[in-house]
Amino acid sequence: QRGMPLYVYMLCKYLPLALPDIKFYFFINTAFEHNEAEENYRNRLVDVATAQNVKIVNAESEGEIVWEQKILPRLLKTYQIDLLHMPANRVCLTTSVSQIVTFHDAMEWTQLDFSNAFTRQRSLKENFYSLRMSTYRWLVYFWGMRKANKILSISQYAVDSIVDSFPNTKNKISYTYHGIPKGYERKEHNIDINVRKGVLMLGGDSLQKNPVNAILAWSKLPEDIQNQHPLTIAGFAGNRDSLISKTIKQLNLGDKVTIKGWITNEELIELFKGARAFLFVSSEEGFGFPLLQSMSIGTPVVTSTATVLKEIGQDAVLTAAANNADEIMAQLQRLLTNDALWAEQQAKGWARAQDFNWQQAAESIAAIYLATLQTHQTL
C-alpha cells in the first residue's frame, strides 16, 4: 500500500479502538474501477471489521463522482450518520452532515491544468473523461475547502501548502503525523553492515517522484560500487513509455538494474532490511511514508531537500537537491562507502522514527471527532 491507502487503513483499524463508545460505519465500494484486486484487500477488511463497534457497508458503483456525491449522501441518511470523515483528498459536496476531511497535500490543486484536458493522442471519450475529472477536482478543492467543518493533514508542510492556496482554511486545519506501519518496527539493534547490499528505490513513476534523477545518480557511481551495491526498483507499475523505463533504456542499464512489479508488504520489508541505502529523492511529498519506513527498519536514507522530507527526516537523513544528480550521487556514495557514517545515520533514523506512533495519531484524531460531534449536538 502506498501512503494514502495506508493512512486510511490504519485509521480504520485504530480509531474504533480509541472511541469504543462510538459506532463506526465504513462505507466501501468494491465495484470502483480503480480498486486493486480483491485478494489484496480482503484481509484488511476482515481486520478492521473485528472491532465490535464497526459495521462495513458496501455500495457498488464504478464511478467516483456518482459514488461520492450521489450514493454516499443516501448512505448518510439511511444510517443516520452524525459525522462524516472523508480521508483521501475528497469532500462530499451534496450533504449537510458535519464533515471532517483529510487533505494530504495540495498537489492535485496546484498541478491542475485544464489545458491538458484535451490532447490529440487521446480519443474524444478519453478527453471528455479527463475534462470531467479535472472539473471535479477543481470543485472538490474550491468548494470543498469552504464546506468542510474541519480539515486534517499529515505534516506542517502540507498544512502550509494548503493554507497558501486556501487562506480561509487557516483556522480550521491541523496536522497529525502518521505512525510507523506494521512490520517496519526495528527488531535487531546490532545490524551487521556486511550483510547489507544494494540500493533500494520505489517505483513511483510521476515527475514528482523524481525517478530520472534518482536513476541517473546511481548510474554515476563508480563501477565497482555499482557492482557491490546494485539498484533495485520495487513496486513498479509503469510500461515501456514510463519515465523509469525510458531512463533505464537511455542509460543502457537494462542488465544492471533489477525492476520488481507488484510485491507484497512482506517482500518490501525484506528489501528494506537487505538494502545498504534507500534512495528517496522526490521533488515534493505530502508526508513521505517510505522515508519513515526506512528509518524505522534501520536503513539509512538519501533524500531530497524537499521541505516535508527535511521536516520528517531532520538530521537523520542525508539530503541533496532533487534536480542535482551529481549531488545525490555524492551523498549516496558516502553512505555506501563510509561504515561509520552509515552506523551514525542508522541510529539517528531509528531514534527519529520513535516520534511517530499510530495510537497517538488515532487518539489525536479521535479528540477532533469528539469535539466536532459535540459542536454538532450543540447546534
Short mmCIF file of N, CA and C in Angstrom, two decimals, residues 159-287:
data_model
loop_
_atom_site.label_atom_id
_atom_site.label_comp_id
_atom_site.label_asym_id
_atom_site.label_seq_id
_atom_site.Cartn_x
_atom_site.Cartn_y
_atom_site.Cartn_z
N VAL A 159 0.12 21.39 5.63
CA VAL A 159 -0.76 22.46 6.12
C VAL A 159 -0.40 23.79 5.48
N ASP A 160 0.89 24.10 5.48
CA ASP A 160 1.34 25.39 4.91
C ASP A 160 0.99 25.49 3.42
N SER A 161 1.15 24.39 2.69
CA SER A 161 0.87 24.44 1.25
C SER A 161 -0.62 24.59 0.98
N ILE A 162 -1.45 23.99 1.83
CA ILE A 162 -2.90 24.12 1.67
C ILE A 162 -3.34 25.54 2.01
N VAL A 163 -2.82 26.08 3.10
CA VAL A 163 -3.20 27.43 3.51
C VAL A 163 -2.72 28.46 2.48
N ASP A 164 -1.58 28.20 1.86
CA ASP A 164 -1.10 29.11 0.80
C ASP A 164 -2.12 29.21 -0.33
N SER A 165 -2.72 28.07 -0.68
CA SER A 165 -3.70 28.06 -1.77
C SER A 165 -5.09 28.48 -1.30
N PHE A 166 -5.41 28.19 -0.03
CA PHE A 166 -6.74 28.47 0.51
C PHE A 166 -6.60 29.13 1.87
N PRO A 167 -6.32 30.43 1.91
CA PRO A 167 -6.09 31.13 3.19
C PRO A 167 -7.25 31.01 4.17
N ASN A 168 -8.46 30.81 3.66
CA ASN A 168 -9.63 30.73 4.55
C ASN A 168 -9.63 29.47 5.41
N THR A 169 -8.73 28.52 5.14
CA THR A 169 -8.69 27.29 5.92
C THR A 169 -7.82 27.41 7.17
N LYS A 170 -7.15 28.53 7.35
CA LYS A 170 -6.12 28.66 8.39
C LYS A 170 -6.64 28.31 9.77
N ASN A 171 -7.86 28.68 10.08
CA ASN A 171 -8.39 28.49 11.43
C ASN A 171 -9.10 27.15 11.63
N LYS A 172 -9.14 26.32 10.59
CA LYS A 172 -9.81 25.03 10.77
C LYS A 172 -8.98 23.85 10.28
N ILE A 173 -7.68 24.06 10.15
CA ILE A 173 -6.82 22.99 9.66
C ILE A 173 -5.74 22.68 10.70
N SER A 174 -5.42 21.41 10.83
CA SER A 174 -4.33 20.97 11.71
C SER A 174 -3.73 19.71 11.12
N TYR A 175 -2.60 19.27 11.67
CA TYR A 175 -1.98 18.06 11.14
C TYR A 175 -1.67 17.09 12.26
N THR A 176 -1.64 15.82 11.89
CA THR A 176 -1.22 14.75 12.78
C THR A 176 -0.30 13.84 11.99
N TYR A 177 0.88 13.58 12.51
CA TYR A 177 1.81 12.71 11.81
C TYR A 177 1.29 11.27 11.74
N HIS A 178 1.67 10.57 10.67
CA HIS A 178 1.43 9.14 10.58
C HIS A 178 2.21 8.40 11.65
N GLY A 179 1.82 7.14 11.86
CA GLY A 179 2.62 6.26 12.68
C GLY A 179 3.47 5.35 11.81
N ILE A 180 4.21 4.47 12.47
CA ILE A 180 5.05 3.50 11.76
C ILE A 180 4.18 2.35 11.29
N PRO A 181 4.19 2.02 10.03
CA PRO A 181 3.39 0.90 9.54
C PRO A 181 3.81 -0.42 10.18
N LYS A 182 2.85 -1.30 10.38
CA LYS A 182 3.12 -2.59 10.98
C LYS A 182 4.16 -3.37 10.16
N GLY A 183 5.09 -3.99 10.88
CA GLY A 183 6.12 -4.78 10.23
C GLY A 183 7.42 -4.04 10.01
N TYR A 184 7.37 -2.71 10.16
CA TYR A 184 8.57 -1.91 9.93
C TYR A 184 9.27 -1.52 11.23
N GLU A 185 8.78 -2.08 12.34
CA GLU A 185 9.46 -1.83 13.60
C GLU A 185 10.81 -2.54 13.59
N ARG A 186 11.83 -1.83 14.02
CA ARG A 186 13.17 -2.41 14.02
C ARG A 186 13.27 -3.47 15.11
N LYS A 187 13.62 -4.67 14.73
CA LYS A 187 13.73 -5.78 15.68
C LYS A 187 15.16 -5.91 16.22
N GLU A 188 16.15 -5.98 15.32
CA GLU A 188 17.54 -6.17 15.74
C GLU A 188 18.23 -4.82 15.88
N HIS A 189 19.03 -4.68 16.95
CA HIS A 189 19.69 -3.41 17.20
C HIS A 189 21.18 -3.44 16.88
N ASN A 190 21.71 -4.60 16.59
CA ASN A 190 23.10 -4.72 16.19
C ASN A 190 23.16 -5.32 14.79
N ILE A 191 22.87 -4.50 13.81
CA ILE A 191 22.78 -4.96 12.43
C ILE A 191 24.18 -5.09 11.84
N ASP A 192 24.43 -6.20 11.21
CA ASP A 192 25.72 -6.45 10.56
C ASP A 192 25.74 -5.71 9.23
N ILE A 193 26.57 -4.69 9.15
CA ILE A 193 26.64 -3.88 7.94
C ILE A 193 27.08 -4.69 6.73
N ASN A 194 27.83 -5.75 6.97
CA ASN A 194 28.37 -6.53 5.86
C ASN A 194 27.31 -7.31 5.09
N VAL A 195 26.15 -7.52 5.71
CA VAL A 195 25.08 -8.25 5.01
C VAL A 195 24.18 -7.30 4.23
N ARG A 196 24.42 -6.00 4.41
CA ARG A 196 23.61 -5.02 3.69
C ARG A 196 24.24 -4.72 2.34
N LYS A 197 23.50 -5.03 1.28
CA LYS A 197 24.00 -4.82 -0.08
C LYS A 197 22.92 -4.13 -0.92
N GLY A 198 23.35 -3.26 -1.77
CA GLY A 198 22.44 -2.70 -2.76
C GLY A 198 21.75 -1.42 -2.33
N VAL A 199 21.15 -0.78 -3.32
CA VAL A 199 20.38 0.45 -3.15
C VAL A 199 18.94 0.17 -3.53
N LEU A 200 18.02 0.56 -2.67
CA LEU A 200 16.59 0.35 -2.92
C LEU A 200 15.93 1.66 -3.31
N MET A 201 15.07 1.57 -4.31
CA MET A 201 14.28 2.72 -4.75
C MET A 201 12.88 2.20 -5.05
N LEU A 202 11.86 3.01 -4.80
CA LEU A 202 10.50 2.59 -5.09
C LEU A 202 10.08 3.06 -6.47
N GLY A 203 9.07 2.37 -7.03
CA GLY A 203 8.75 2.53 -8.43
C GLY A 203 7.77 3.63 -8.78
N GLY A 204 7.70 4.67 -7.94
CA GLY A 204 6.86 5.82 -8.31
C GLY A 204 7.33 6.43 -9.61
N ASP A 205 6.42 6.65 -10.55
CA ASP A 205 6.83 6.98 -11.91
C ASP A 205 6.41 8.39 -12.34
N SER A 206 5.91 9.19 -11.40
CA SER A 206 5.49 10.55 -11.75
C SER A 206 6.67 11.50 -11.65
N LEU A 207 6.54 12.67 -12.27
CA LEU A 207 7.60 13.68 -12.20
C LEU A 207 7.90 14.06 -10.76
N GLN A 208 6.88 14.11 -9.94
CA GLN A 208 7.04 14.50 -8.54
C GLN A 208 7.93 13.51 -7.79
N LYS A 209 7.92 12.23 -8.19
CA LYS A 209 8.75 11.22 -7.53
C LYS A 209 10.22 11.30 -7.97
N ASN A 210 10.48 12.03 -9.06
CA ASN A 210 11.84 12.32 -9.50
C ASN A 210 12.66 11.07 -9.85
N PRO A 211 12.08 10.10 -10.56
CA PRO A 211 12.82 8.86 -10.83
C PRO A 211 14.01 9.05 -11.77
N VAL A 212 13.93 10.01 -12.66
CA VAL A 212 15.01 10.20 -13.63
C VAL A 212 16.31 10.56 -12.92
N ASN A 213 16.27 11.55 -12.03
CA ASN A 213 17.49 11.96 -11.33
C ASN A 213 17.97 10.91 -10.34
N ALA A 214 17.03 10.15 -9.78
CA ALA A 214 17.43 9.09 -8.86
C ALA A 214 18.24 8.02 -9.59
N ILE A 215 17.72 7.56 -10.73
CA ILE A 215 18.42 6.52 -11.51
C ILE A 215 19.73 7.07 -12.07
N LEU A 216 19.68 8.31 -12.55
CA LEU A 216 20.89 8.94 -13.09
C LEU A 216 21.98 9.03 -12.02
N ALA A 217 21.58 9.37 -10.80
CA ALA A 217 22.55 9.48 -9.71
C ALA A 217 23.23 8.14 -9.45
N TRP A 218 22.46 7.07 -9.40
CA TRP A 218 23.06 5.75 -9.17
C TRP A 218 24.00 5.39 -10.32
N SER A 219 23.61 5.73 -11.54
CA SER A 219 24.42 5.39 -12.72
C SER A 219 25.76 6.11 -12.72
N LYS A 220 25.89 7.21 -11.98
CA LYS A 220 27.12 7.99 -11.91
C LYS A 220 28.09 7.45 -10.87
N LEU A 221 27.67 6.48 -10.06
CA LEU A 221 28.57 5.88 -9.08
C LEU A 221 29.71 5.16 -9.79
N PRO A 222 30.89 5.08 -9.17
CA PRO A 222 31.97 4.28 -9.76
C PRO A 222 31.50 2.85 -10.00
N GLU A 223 32.03 2.23 -11.03
CA GLU A 223 31.54 0.90 -11.44
C GLU A 223 31.69 -0.14 -10.33
N ASP A 224 32.78 -0.07 -9.57
CA ASP A 224 32.96 -1.07 -8.52
C ASP A 224 31.90 -0.95 -7.44
N ILE A 225 31.44 0.28 -7.16
CA ILE A 225 30.38 0.48 -6.17
C ILE A 225 29.04 0.01 -6.74
N GLN A 226 28.81 0.27 -8.02
CA GLN A 226 27.59 -0.24 -8.66
C GLN A 226 27.52 -1.76 -8.56
N ASN A 227 28.65 -2.41 -8.82
CA ASN A 227 28.67 -3.88 -8.77
C ASN A 227 28.42 -4.40 -7.36
N GLN A 228 28.94 -3.71 -6.38
CA GLN A 228 28.77 -4.13 -4.99
C GLN A 228 27.38 -3.79 -4.46
N HIS A 229 26.81 -2.69 -4.97
CA HIS A 229 25.51 -2.21 -4.47
C HIS A 229 24.58 -1.93 -5.65
N PRO A 230 24.06 -2.98 -6.29
CA PRO A 230 23.16 -2.80 -7.43
C PRO A 230 21.86 -2.12 -7.02
N LEU A 231 21.23 -1.51 -8.01
CA LEU A 231 19.98 -0.78 -7.79
C LEU A 231 18.78 -1.70 -8.00
N THR A 232 17.85 -1.69 -7.05
CA THR A 232 16.59 -2.41 -7.17
C THR A 232 15.45 -1.41 -7.11
N ILE A 233 14.55 -1.47 -8.08
CA ILE A 233 13.37 -0.60 -8.10
C ILE A 233 12.15 -1.48 -7.84
N ALA A 234 11.47 -1.26 -6.72
CA ALA A 234 10.38 -2.13 -6.30
C ALA A 234 9.03 -1.45 -6.43
N GLY A 235 8.02 -2.24 -6.76
CA GLY A 235 6.66 -1.72 -6.86
C GLY A 235 6.41 -0.92 -8.13
N PHE A 236 7.10 -1.25 -9.19
CA PHE A 236 6.95 -0.53 -10.46
C PHE A 236 5.68 -0.98 -11.19
N ALA A 237 4.86 -0.01 -11.59
CA ALA A 237 3.61 -0.35 -12.26
C ALA A 237 3.48 0.31 -13.62
N GLY A 238 4.59 0.81 -14.17
CA GLY A 238 4.53 1.50 -15.45
C GLY A 238 4.71 0.58 -16.64
N ASN A 239 4.92 1.17 -17.80
CA ASN A 239 5.12 0.40 -19.03
C ASN A 239 6.38 0.92 -19.74
N ARG A 240 6.53 0.55 -20.99
CA ARG A 240 7.74 0.93 -21.73
C ARG A 240 7.85 2.44 -21.95
N ASP A 241 6.72 3.14 -21.84
CA ASP A 241 6.73 4.58 -22.06
C ASP A 241 6.91 5.37 -20.76
N SER A 242 7.10 4.68 -19.66
CA SER A 242 7.22 5.36 -18.37
C SER A 242 8.58 6.05 -18.24
N LEU A 243 8.66 6.99 -17.31
CA LEU A 243 9.92 7.69 -17.06
C LEU A 243 11.01 6.72 -16.64
N ILE A 244 10.65 5.76 -15.80
CA ILE A 244 11.64 4.79 -15.31
C ILE A 244 12.15 3.93 -16.47
N SER A 245 11.24 3.40 -17.27
CA SER A 245 11.64 2.54 -18.39
C SER A 245 12.50 3.30 -19.39
N LYS A 246 12.10 4.51 -19.71
CA LYS A 246 12.85 5.31 -20.69
C LYS A 246 14.24 5.65 -20.17
N THR A 247 14.33 6.00 -18.90
CA THR A 247 15.63 6.38 -18.34
C THR A 247 16.59 5.20 -18.32
N ILE A 248 16.10 4.05 -17.91
CA ILE A 248 16.95 2.85 -17.89
C ILE A 248 17.43 2.50 -19.29
N LYS A 249 16.56 2.65 -20.27
CA LYS A 249 16.95 2.37 -21.65
C LYS A 249 17.97 3.38 -22.15
N GLN A 250 17.73 4.66 -21.89
CA GLN A 250 18.64 5.71 -22.36
C GLN A 250 20.03 5.58 -21.75
N LEU A 251 20.09 5.12 -20.51
CA LEU A 251 21.38 4.98 -19.82
C LEU A 251 21.99 3.60 -20.00
N ASN A 252 21.29 2.75 -20.77
CA ASN A 252 21.78 1.40 -21.04
C ASN A 252 22.04 0.61 -19.75
N LEU A 253 21.04 0.65 -18.85
CA LEU A 253 21.18 0.00 -17.55
C LEU A 253 20.34 -1.28 -17.44
N GLY A 254 19.82 -1.76 -18.55
CA GLY A 254 18.92 -2.90 -18.52
C GLY A 254 19.47 -4.12 -17.81
N ASP A 255 20.77 -4.36 -17.91
CA ASP A 255 21.38 -5.53 -17.28
C ASP A 255 21.87 -5.25 -15.86
N LYS A 256 21.79 -4.00 -15.44
CA LYS A 256 22.35 -3.64 -14.14
C LYS A 256 21.29 -3.35 -13.08
N VAL A 257 20.09 -3.00 -13.51
CA VAL A 257 19.03 -2.60 -12.58
C VAL A 257 17.96 -3.68 -12.52
N THR A 258 17.58 -4.05 -11.30
CA THR A 258 16.51 -5.03 -11.10
C THR A 258 15.20 -4.29 -10.86
N ILE A 259 14.19 -4.60 -11.68
CA ILE A 259 12.88 -3.97 -11.54
C ILE A 259 11.88 -5.02 -11.08
N LYS A 260 11.20 -4.73 -9.98
CA LYS A 260 10.17 -5.62 -9.45
C LYS A 260 8.82 -4.92 -9.57
N GLY A 261 7.83 -5.64 -10.04
CA GLY A 261 6.49 -5.08 -10.16
C GLY A 261 5.77 -5.13 -8.82
N TRP A 262 4.52 -5.58 -8.85
CA TRP A 262 3.75 -5.67 -7.62
C TRP A 262 4.42 -6.63 -6.65
N ILE A 263 4.64 -6.17 -5.43
CA ILE A 263 5.20 -7.03 -4.40
C ILE A 263 4.35 -6.90 -3.13
N THR A 264 4.39 -7.90 -2.30
CA THR A 264 3.64 -7.86 -1.05
C THR A 264 4.37 -6.96 -0.05
N ASN A 265 3.66 -6.59 1.00
CA ASN A 265 4.27 -5.79 2.06
C ASN A 265 5.43 -6.54 2.70
N GLU A 266 5.26 -7.85 2.86
CA GLU A 266 6.32 -8.67 3.46
C GLU A 266 7.58 -8.66 2.58
N GLU A 267 7.39 -8.72 1.28
CA GLU A 267 8.53 -8.68 0.37
C GLU A 267 9.24 -7.32 0.42
N LEU A 268 8.45 -6.26 0.54
CA LEU A 268 9.04 -4.92 0.63
C LEU A 268 9.85 -4.77 1.91
N ILE A 269 9.33 -5.31 3.00
CA ILE A 269 10.06 -5.25 4.27
C ILE A 269 11.42 -5.93 4.13
N GLU A 270 11.44 -7.09 3.48
CA GLU A 270 12.71 -7.80 3.31
C GLU A 270 13.67 -7.03 2.42
N LEU A 271 13.15 -6.32 1.43
CA LEU A 271 14.01 -5.50 0.58
C LEU A 271 14.63 -4.36 1.38
N PHE A 272 13.83 -3.72 2.23
CA PHE A 272 14.36 -2.67 3.09
C PHE A 272 15.44 -3.22 4.02
N LYS A 273 15.17 -4.39 4.60
CA LYS A 273 16.11 -4.98 5.55
C LYS A 273 17.44 -5.36 4.89
N GLY A 274 17.40 -5.68 3.61
CA GLY A 274 18.62 -6.12 2.94
C GLY A 274 19.41 -5.03 2.27
N ALA A 275 18.82 -3.83 2.14
CA ALA A 275 19.48 -2.75 1.40
C ALA A 275 20.48 -2.00 2.27
N ARG A 276 21.54 -1.56 1.66
CA ARG A 276 22.52 -0.71 2.35
C ARG A 276 22.01 0.72 2.45
N ALA A 277 21.26 1.17 1.44
CA ALA A 277 20.76 2.54 1.44
C ALA A 277 19.42 2.59 0.70
N PHE A 278 18.60 3.55 1.10
CA PHE A 278 17.31 3.79 0.44
C PHE A 278 17.39 5.14 -0.25
N LEU A 279 17.04 5.18 -1.53
CA LEU A 279 17.11 6.38 -2.35
C LEU A 279 15.69 6.92 -2.55
N PHE A 280 15.41 8.09 -1.98
CA PHE A 280 14.05 8.65 -1.99
C PHE A 280 14.16 10.15 -2.17
N VAL A 281 14.22 10.59 -3.43
CA VAL A 281 14.54 11.99 -3.72
C VAL A 281 13.40 12.71 -4.43
N SER A 282 12.17 12.51 -3.96
CA SER A 282 11.01 13.18 -4.55
C SER A 282 11.19 14.69 -4.50
N SER A 283 10.68 15.35 -5.52
CA SER A 283 10.73 16.80 -5.52
C SER A 283 9.66 17.39 -4.62
N GLU A 284 8.60 16.61 -4.35
CA GLU A 284 7.52 17.06 -3.46
C GLU A 284 6.78 15.86 -2.91
N GLU A 285 6.42 15.92 -1.65
CA GLU A 285 5.61 14.91 -0.99
C GLU A 285 4.68 15.62 0.00
N GLY A 286 3.59 14.94 0.37
CA GLY A 286 2.77 15.47 1.45
C GLY A 286 3.30 15.03 2.79
N PHE A 287 3.89 13.82 2.83
CA PHE A 287 4.48 13.28 4.05
C PHE A 287 5.74 12.49 3.72
#
